[in-house]
Amino acid sequence: MSVDHTIPHLPSLLDNDFYKITMQHAVVKLFPRTKARYQFINRGKHAFPAGFGVALRQAVDAMTSLRLTKEEKNFLSVTCPYLDPTYLDFLQGYCYDPDEVTISQKGDQLHVSIEGYWYRTILWEVPLMALISELYYPMSQLQRISDEKVRSVARNKIGKYKELGVVIAEFGTRRRHSLKVHELIVDTLKQYGSGSFAGTSNVYLAHKKQVKPIGTHAHEWFMFHAARYGFKMANTLGLQHWVQVFRGDLGIALSDTYTTEVFMNQFDKMFTKLFDGVRHDSGDPIVFAQNIIHHYERMGVNPQSKTIVFSDALNYEKVARIAAFCKGKIGVSFGIGTNFTNDVGLEPLNMVIKMTETQPEGLEWMPVVKLSDEPGKHTGDEATIQLAKTILNIHN
């Protein structure tokens, strides 16, 4: 297989995860004057080849040409009626501003940061990460398995999930090997996953392949609320504002921005009944399921009427163990990312882009942090992490 060094071009403004669209809608509506900063974090300490920063800069600059098409706008209008017509008009006029992104390279280390109005910069994270992988493998002379093998691996996986009787969504845009592999995966899951494959987080591929776009909100939603309103109010106001915008749609709540224990203490009977379920993204999934089931029972809600969406570094063995435990106790579904879209015989990049600071309207810049259910995996400014742990009485 030949190695292609051409600069990649994203195919659509919608080549992004759905939760970025839904959060952007909420930010446009509620926080249009808030600003945000994001930072690329190279968790895997990967070495980037010479010229990588220049190539990424060229790919980012090319994103100015992306526009929402009338056909794409109609797809969102029909498929996602909870997105306001005013927001869809805004999105039709939106274009990326590369000046919001700073890229540099020192030796083999890549530095990427983003700054601007939150309603604009919120869309950068996912396509930037996708472009980094798209460039990394060919520029590092790393060749993947064949298209046929990619399809075979995905077909085998979805076949095993169908045998388990579980519902699977594809969540792999951010760390996919490439757009081509991603499209092969969604094609294969749709073709062979009937009854199990629920849809994809990638809005472009959901439209192109006519499957459901899936997602609600991410950690940054609650991280902003902590900075703006205080750590004790972050979950409550984050959920209230979500309900204010979406009125009961998009009802899976992310639970682990400031540990699930803190979240569940604030997930009162109103939220428990209103939200369709919760998403698990860190910590032991079985312990999480036990705690969520107990919470619903304590609130007088039948756990089998609710759903846990598991999305933390899943593979078949993990899914099978979770499904066996939850069977007959609570509804479950699974969002699988890198294990679908970057299982091509190469090491996936271990990287993230995280919001690091926010400037709410009329206030100064302030750091944002996340306190994971995984001890020692808190992210953000260390002094602010310690402050949050003190305020929230978190000891790990």
Coordinates of C-alpha atoms in Angstrom, one line a residue:
M1 CA 0.0 0.0 0.0
S2 CA 1.4 3.4 -1.0
V3 CA 1.8 6.2 1.6
D4 CA 0.0 9.4 0.8
H5 CA 1.5 12.6 2.0
T6 CA -1.2 14.9 0.6
I7 CA -2.9 17.3 3.0
P8 CA -6.2 15.9 4.1
H9 CA -9.4 17.8 3.6
L10 CA -12.4 17.2 5.8
P11 CA -15.5 16.4 3.6
S12 CA -18.1 18.4 5.5
L13 CA -18.8 20.9 8.3
L14 CA -20.7 18.0 9.9
D15 CA -17.6 15.7 10.1
N16 CA -17.8 16.1 13.9
D17 CA -19.3 14.4 16.9
F18 CA -23.0 15.1 17.5
Y19 CA -22.5 16.3 21.0
K20 CA -20.5 19.2 19.7
I21 CA -23.5 20.3 17.6
T22 CA -26.0 19.9 20.5
M23 CA -23.7 21.7 22.9
Q24 CA -23.0 24.5 20.4
H25 CA -26.8 25.0 20.1
A26 CA -27.1 25.4 23.9
V27 CA -24.1 27.7 24.1
V28 CA -25.4 29.9 21.3
K29 CA -28.7 30.2 23.1
L30 CA -27.4 30.7 26.7
F31 CA -23.8 31.8 26.7
P32 CA -23.1 33.7 23.5
R33 CA -20.5 36.0 25.1
T34 CA -18.5 33.3 26.9
K35 CA -14.9 32.6 25.7
A36 CA -12.9 29.4 26.0
R37 CA -9.4 28.0 25.7
Y38 CA -8.5 24.4 24.8
Q39 CA -5.1 22.6 24.8
F40 CA -3.8 19.5 23.0
I41 CA -2.5 16.9 25.4
N42 CA -0.2 14.2 24.0
R43 CA -0.9 11.5 26.7
G44 CA 1.0 8.8 24.8
K45 CA 4.1 10.9 24.4
H46 CA 4.0 10.2 20.7
A47 CA 6.9 11.6 18.6
F48 CA 5.6 13.6 15.6
P49 CA 7.7 13.6 12.4
A50 CA 9.5 16.6 11.0
G51 CA 7.1 19.0 9.2
F52 CA 4.0 17.7 11.0
G53 CA 3.1 21.1 12.5
V54 CA 3.3 22.7 9.0
A55 CA 1.1 20.0 7.5
L56 CA -1.5 20.3 10.2
R57 CA -1.5 24.1 9.8
Q58 CA -2.2 23.7 6.1
A59 CA -5.1 21.2 6.8
V60 CA -6.6 23.6 9.4
D61 CA -6.4 26.5 7.0
A62 CA -8.2 24.5 4.4
M63 CA -11.2 24.1 6.8
T64 CA -12.4 27.7 6.0
S65 CA -14.1 26.4 2.9
L66 CA -16.4 24.1 4.8
R67 CA -20.1 25.1 4.8
L68 CA -23.3 23.5 5.9
T69 CA -25.2 22.5 2.7
K70 CA -29.0 22.9 2.3
E71 CA -29.3 19.1 2.1
E72 CA -27.4 18.7 5.4
K73 CA -29.5 21.4 7.0
N74 CA -32.6 19.6 6.0
F75 CA -31.3 16.4 7.4
L76 CA -30.7 18.1 10.8
S77 CA -34.1 19.7 10.7
V78 CA -35.9 16.4 10.0
T79 CA -33.8 14.2 12.2
C80 CA -33.2 16.5 15.1
P81 CA -36.4 18.6 15.5
Y82 CA -35.1 19.9 18.9
L83 CA -32.5 22.0 17.1
D84 CA -34.1 25.4 16.7
P85 CA -34.5 26.8 13.2
T86 CA -32.5 29.9 14.3
Y87 CA -29.6 27.6 15.3
L88 CA -29.7 25.8 12.0
D89 CA -29.6 29.2 10.2
F90 CA -26.6 30.1 12.3
L91 CA -24.9 26.8 11.5
Q92 CA -25.5 27.4 7.8
G93 CA -23.6 30.7 8.1
Y94 CA -20.8 29.3 10.3
C95 CA -17.3 29.0 9.0
Y96 CA -14.1 27.9 10.8
D97 CA -11.6 30.7 11.7
P98 CA -8.1 29.2 11.6
D99 CA -6.8 32.2 13.5
E100 CA -8.5 30.7 16.6
V101 CA -6.0 27.8 16.4
T102 CA -2.3 28.1 17.3
I103 CA 0.0 25.3 16.1
S104 CA 3.7 24.8 16.7
Q105 CA 6.3 22.0 16.7
K106 CA 9.5 21.8 18.7
G107 CA 11.5 18.8 17.8
D108 CA 9.1 15.8 17.7
Q109 CA 6.6 17.5 20.1
L110 CA 3.4 19.1 18.8
H111 CA 1.7 22.0 20.5
V112 CA -1.9 23.0 19.6
S113 CA -4.1 25.5 21.4
I114 CA -7.5 27.1 20.7
E115 CA -9.0 30.4 21.9
G116 CA -12.1 32.4 21.0
Y117 CA -15.8 32.6 21.7
W118 CA -17.0 29.3 23.1
Y119 CA -19.9 29.1 20.6
R120 CA -17.3 29.1 17.8
T121 CA -14.3 27.2 19.3
I122 CA -16.5 24.3 20.6
L123 CA -16.4 22.8 17.1
W124 CA -12.6 22.5 16.8
E125 CA -11.7 19.7 19.2
V126 CA -13.0 16.6 17.2
P127 CA -11.9 17.5 13.7
L128 CA -8.5 18.6 14.9
M129 CA -7.9 15.3 16.6
A130 CA -9.1 13.5 13.5
L131 CA -6.7 15.5 11.3
I132 CA -3.8 14.8 13.6
S133 CA -4.3 11.0 13.2
E134 CA -5.0 11.4 9.4
L135 CA -1.6 13.0 9.0
Y136 CA 0.4 11.1 11.6
Y137 CA 0.2 7.6 10.1
P138 CA 1.3 8.4 6.5
M139 CA 3.9 10.9 7.6
S140 CA 5.3 8.3 10.0
Q141 CA 5.4 5.8 7.2
L142 CA 3.0 3.5 9.1
Q143 CA 0.8 1.3 6.9
R144 CA -2.5 -0.1 8.0
I145 CA -4.2 -3.4 7.1
S146 CA -6.2 -3.6 3.9
D147 CA -9.7 -2.3 3.4
E148 CA -11.0 -5.9 3.2
K149 CA -9.3 -6.7 6.5
V150 CA -10.8 -3.5 8.1
R151 CA -14.3 -4.7 7.0
S152 CA -13.7 -8.2 8.2
V153 CA -12.5 -7.1 11.7
A154 CA -15.6 -4.8 12.0
R155 CA -18.0 -7.5 10.7
N156 CA -16.6 -10.0 13.2
K157 CA -17.0 -7.5 16.1
I158 CA -20.6 -6.5 15.3
G159 CA -21.5 -10.1 14.8
K160 CA -20.3 -11.0 18.3
Y161 CA -22.2 -8.0 19.7
K162 CA -25.4 -9.1 17.9
E163 CA -25.0 -12.5 19.6
L164 CA -24.8 -10.8 22.9
G165 CA -28.0 -9.0 22.1
V166 CA -26.7 -5.6 23.0
V167 CA -27.2 -2.1 21.4
I168 CA -24.0 -0.6 20.0
A169 CA -23.2 2.9 18.7
E170 CA -20.0 4.0 17.0
F171 CA -18.3 6.9 18.9
G172 CA -14.9 6.9 17.2
T173 CA -14.4 10.2 15.3
R174 CA -11.8 11.7 17.6
R175 CA -9.2 9.0 17.4
R176 CA -10.1 7.3 14.1
H177 CA -7.2 6.1 11.9
S178 CA -8.6 8.1 9.0
L179 CA -11.9 9.2 7.4
K180 CA -11.6 6.3 4.9
V181 CA -11.4 3.7 7.7
H182 CA -14.2 5.4 9.6
E183 CA -16.5 5.2 6.6
L184 CA -15.6 1.6 6.0
I185 CA -16.5 0.9 9.6
V186 CA -19.9 2.6 9.5
D187 CA -20.7 0.9 6.2
T188 CA -19.9 -2.5 7.7
L189 CA -21.8 -1.9 11.0
K190 CA -24.9 -0.8 9.1
Q191 CA -24.7 -3.7 6.7
Y192 CA -24.2 -6.4 9.3
G193 CA -25.4 -4.9 12.5
S194 CA -29.2 -4.8 12.1
G195 CA -30.8 -5.0 15.5
S196 CA -27.6 -4.1 17.3
F197 CA -26.1 -1.1 15.6
A198 CA -27.9 2.1 16.8
G199 CA -26.0 4.8 14.9
T200 CA -22.9 6.9 14.9
S201 CA -21.7 10.0 16.8
N202 CA -20.4 11.4 13.5
V203 CA -23.0 13.7 12.0
Y204 CA -21.5 13.6 8.4
L205 CA -21.6 9.8 8.3
A206 CA -25.0 9.7 9.9
H207 CA -26.3 11.8 7.1
K208 CA -24.4 10.1 4.3
K209 CA -25.2 6.5 5.5
Q210 CA -28.8 7.4 6.7
V211 CA -28.3 6.3 10.3
K212 CA -29.1 8.0 13.6
P213 CA -26.7 10.7 14.9
I214 CA -26.0 9.9 18.6
G215 CA -24.8 12.1 21.5
T216 CA -25.8 14.6 24.2
H217 CA -23.2 16.6 26.0
A218 CA -19.5 16.3 27.1
H219 CA -17.5 17.1 30.2
E220 CA -16.8 20.7 29.1
W221 CA -20.5 21.6 29.6
F222 CA -20.2 20.9 33.4
M223 CA -16.6 22.2 33.6
F224 CA -17.8 25.6 32.3
H225 CA -20.7 25.6 34.8
A226 CA -18.3 24.9 37.7
A227 CA -16.2 27.9 36.7
R228 CA -19.2 30.2 36.2
Y229 CA -21.4 29.1 39.1
G230 CA -19.2 27.2 41.5
F231 CA -18.3 23.5 41.9
K232 CA -21.3 22.7 44.1
M233 CA -23.7 24.1 41.5
A234 CA -22.0 22.7 38.4
N235 CA -24.1 19.5 38.0
T236 CA -27.4 21.0 39.0
L237 CA -27.2 24.1 36.8
G238 CA -25.6 22.1 34.0
L239 CA -28.6 19.7 34.0
Q240 CA -31.1 22.5 34.5
H241 CA -29.8 24.5 31.5
W242 CA -29.8 21.4 29.4
V243 CA -33.4 20.8 30.1
Q244 CA -34.2 24.5 29.5
V245 CA -32.8 24.2 26.0
F246 CA -33.9 20.7 25.0
R247 CA -37.1 20.2 27.0
G248 CA -36.6 16.5 27.7
D249 CA -34.9 15.5 24.5
L250 CA -31.3 14.3 24.5
G251 CA -31.9 12.8 28.0
I252 CA -28.7 10.9 28.8
A253 CA -26.7 12.8 31.5
L254 CA -23.0 12.6 31.8
S255 CA -22.2 11.7 35.4
D256 CA -18.4 11.8 36.1
T257 CA -17.2 15.4 35.6
Y258 CA -16.8 15.8 39.4
T259 CA -17.1 12.1 40.3
T260 CA -20.2 10.1 40.1
E261 CA -20.7 10.2 43.8
V262 CA -21.0 14.0 43.8
F263 CA -23.2 13.8 40.7
M264 CA -25.7 11.3 42.2
N265 CA -26.0 13.4 45.4
Q266 CA -27.3 16.2 43.1
F267 CA -29.3 14.0 40.7
D268 CA -32.6 14.4 42.7
K269 CA -36.0 12.9 42.0
M270 CA -36.9 15.5 39.3
F271 CA -33.7 14.8 37.3
T272 CA -33.9 11.1 38.0
K273 CA -37.4 11.0 36.5
L274 CA -36.8 13.5 33.7
F275 CA -33.6 12.1 32.3
D276 CA -33.7 8.8 30.3
G277 CA -30.5 7.6 31.9
V278 CA -26.8 8.4 32.5
R279 CA -23.5 7.8 30.7
H280 CA -20.5 6.0 32.3
D281 CA -17.1 7.3 31.1
S282 CA -14.6 6.4 33.9
G283 CA -14.1 4.1 36.8
D284 CA -15.3 0.5 37.4
P285 CA -18.4 0.0 35.2
I286 CA -19.8 -2.7 37.5
V287 CA -19.5 -0.6 40.6
F288 CA -21.1 2.3 38.6
A289 CA -24.0 0.1 37.5
Q290 CA -24.6 -1.1 41.1
N291 CA -24.6 2.5 42.4
I292 CA -27.0 3.7 39.6
I293 CA -29.4 0.8 40.1
H294 CA -29.4 1.5 43.9
H295 CA -30.0 5.2 43.2
Y296 CA -33.1 4.6 41.0
E297 CA -34.5 2.1 43.5
R298 CA -34.0 4.6 46.4
M299 CA -35.8 7.3 44.3
G300 CA -38.8 4.9 43.7
V301 CA -37.9 4.6 39.9
N302 CA -37.8 1.2 38.2
P303 CA -34.2 0.8 36.9
Q304 CA -35.4 -1.2 34.0
S305 CA -37.2 1.9 32.7
K306 CA -33.8 3.7 32.5
T307 CA -30.6 3.2 30.5
I308 CA -26.9 3.4 31.2
V309 CA -24.7 4.3 28.2
F310 CA -21.2 2.8 28.7
S311 CA -18.5 4.6 26.7
D312 CA -15.2 4.1 28.5
A313 CA -12.5 2.3 26.4
L314 CA -14.8 -0.6 25.5
N315 CA -13.9 -3.9 23.9
Y316 CA -15.9 -7.1 23.5
E317 CA -14.8 -8.6 26.8
K318 CA -15.7 -5.5 28.7
V319 CA -19.1 -5.2 27.0
A320 CA -19.9 -8.9 27.7
R321 CA -19.1 -8.5 31.4
I322 CA -21.2 -5.4 31.8
A323 CA -24.1 -6.8 29.8
A324 CA -24.1 -10.0 31.8
F325 CA -24.2 -8.0 35.1
C326 CA -26.9 -5.6 34.0
K327 CA -29.2 -8.1 32.3
G328 CA -32.7 -7.9 33.9
K329 CA -31.6 -5.1 36.2
I330 CA -31.3 -1.9 34.0
G331 CA -31.3 -1.0 30.3
V332 CA -27.8 -0.7 28.7
S333 CA -26.2 0.5 25.5
F334 CA -22.6 0.9 24.5
G335 CA -20.7 3.6 22.7
I336 CA -17.5 2.2 21.2
G337 CA -14.9 4.5 19.7
T338 CA -11.2 3.7 19.0
N339 CA -11.8 -0.1 19.1
F340 CA -13.9 0.3 16.0
T341 CA -12.3 3.2 14.1
N342 CA -8.6 2.6 14.8
D343 CA -8.2 -1.2 15.0
V344 CA -6.1 -1.4 11.9
G345 CA -2.9 -3.1 13.1
L346 CA -1.3 0.1 14.4
E347 CA -1.1 1.8 17.7
P348 CA -3.9 4.4 18.1
L349 CA -2.8 7.8 19.2
N350 CA -3.4 8.4 23.0
M351 CA -4.3 12.1 22.9
V352 CA -7.0 14.5 24.0
I353 CA -7.9 18.2 23.4
K354 CA -9.4 19.6 26.6
M355 CA -11.0 22.9 27.6
T356 CA -8.5 24.5 30.0
E357 CA -9.9 27.9 30.8
T358 CA -13.1 29.9 30.3
Q359 CA -14.1 33.5 30.5
P360 CA -17.8 33.9 31.2
E361 CA -19.4 37.2 30.2
G362 CA -18.2 40.0 32.4
L363 CA -15.7 37.9 34.4
E364 CA -12.0 37.1 34.2
W365 CA -10.4 34.1 32.7
M366 CA -10.5 31.1 35.1
P367 CA -9.2 27.5 34.9
V368 CA -11.6 24.6 34.5
V369 CA -10.9 21.1 35.8
K370 CA -12.4 17.6 35.7
L371 CA -12.3 15.2 38.6
S372 CA -12.5 11.7 37.2
D373 CA -13.9 8.5 38.9
E374 CA -10.4 7.1 38.2
P375 CA -8.2 8.0 41.1
G376 CA -5.2 10.1 40.0
K377 CA -6.7 10.9 36.6
H378 CA -8.0 14.4 37.4
T379 CA -7.2 16.9 34.6
G380 CA -6.5 20.6 34.7
D381 CA -4.8 23.2 36.8
E382 CA -3.4 21.5 40.0
A383 CA -4.4 24.3 42.4
T384 CA -7.9 24.4 41.0
I385 CA -8.1 20.6 41.3
Q386 CA -7.2 20.8 45.0
L387 CA -9.8 23.6 45.5
A388 CA -12.5 21.5 43.9
K389 CA -11.6 18.5 45.9
T390 CA -11.8 20.5 49.1
I391 CA -15.1 22.1 48.2
L392 CA -16.7 18.9 47.1
N393 CA -15.1 16.8 49.9
I394 CA -13.4 14.4 47.4
H395 CA -10.4 12.4 48.8
N396 CA -9.0 10.5 45.9

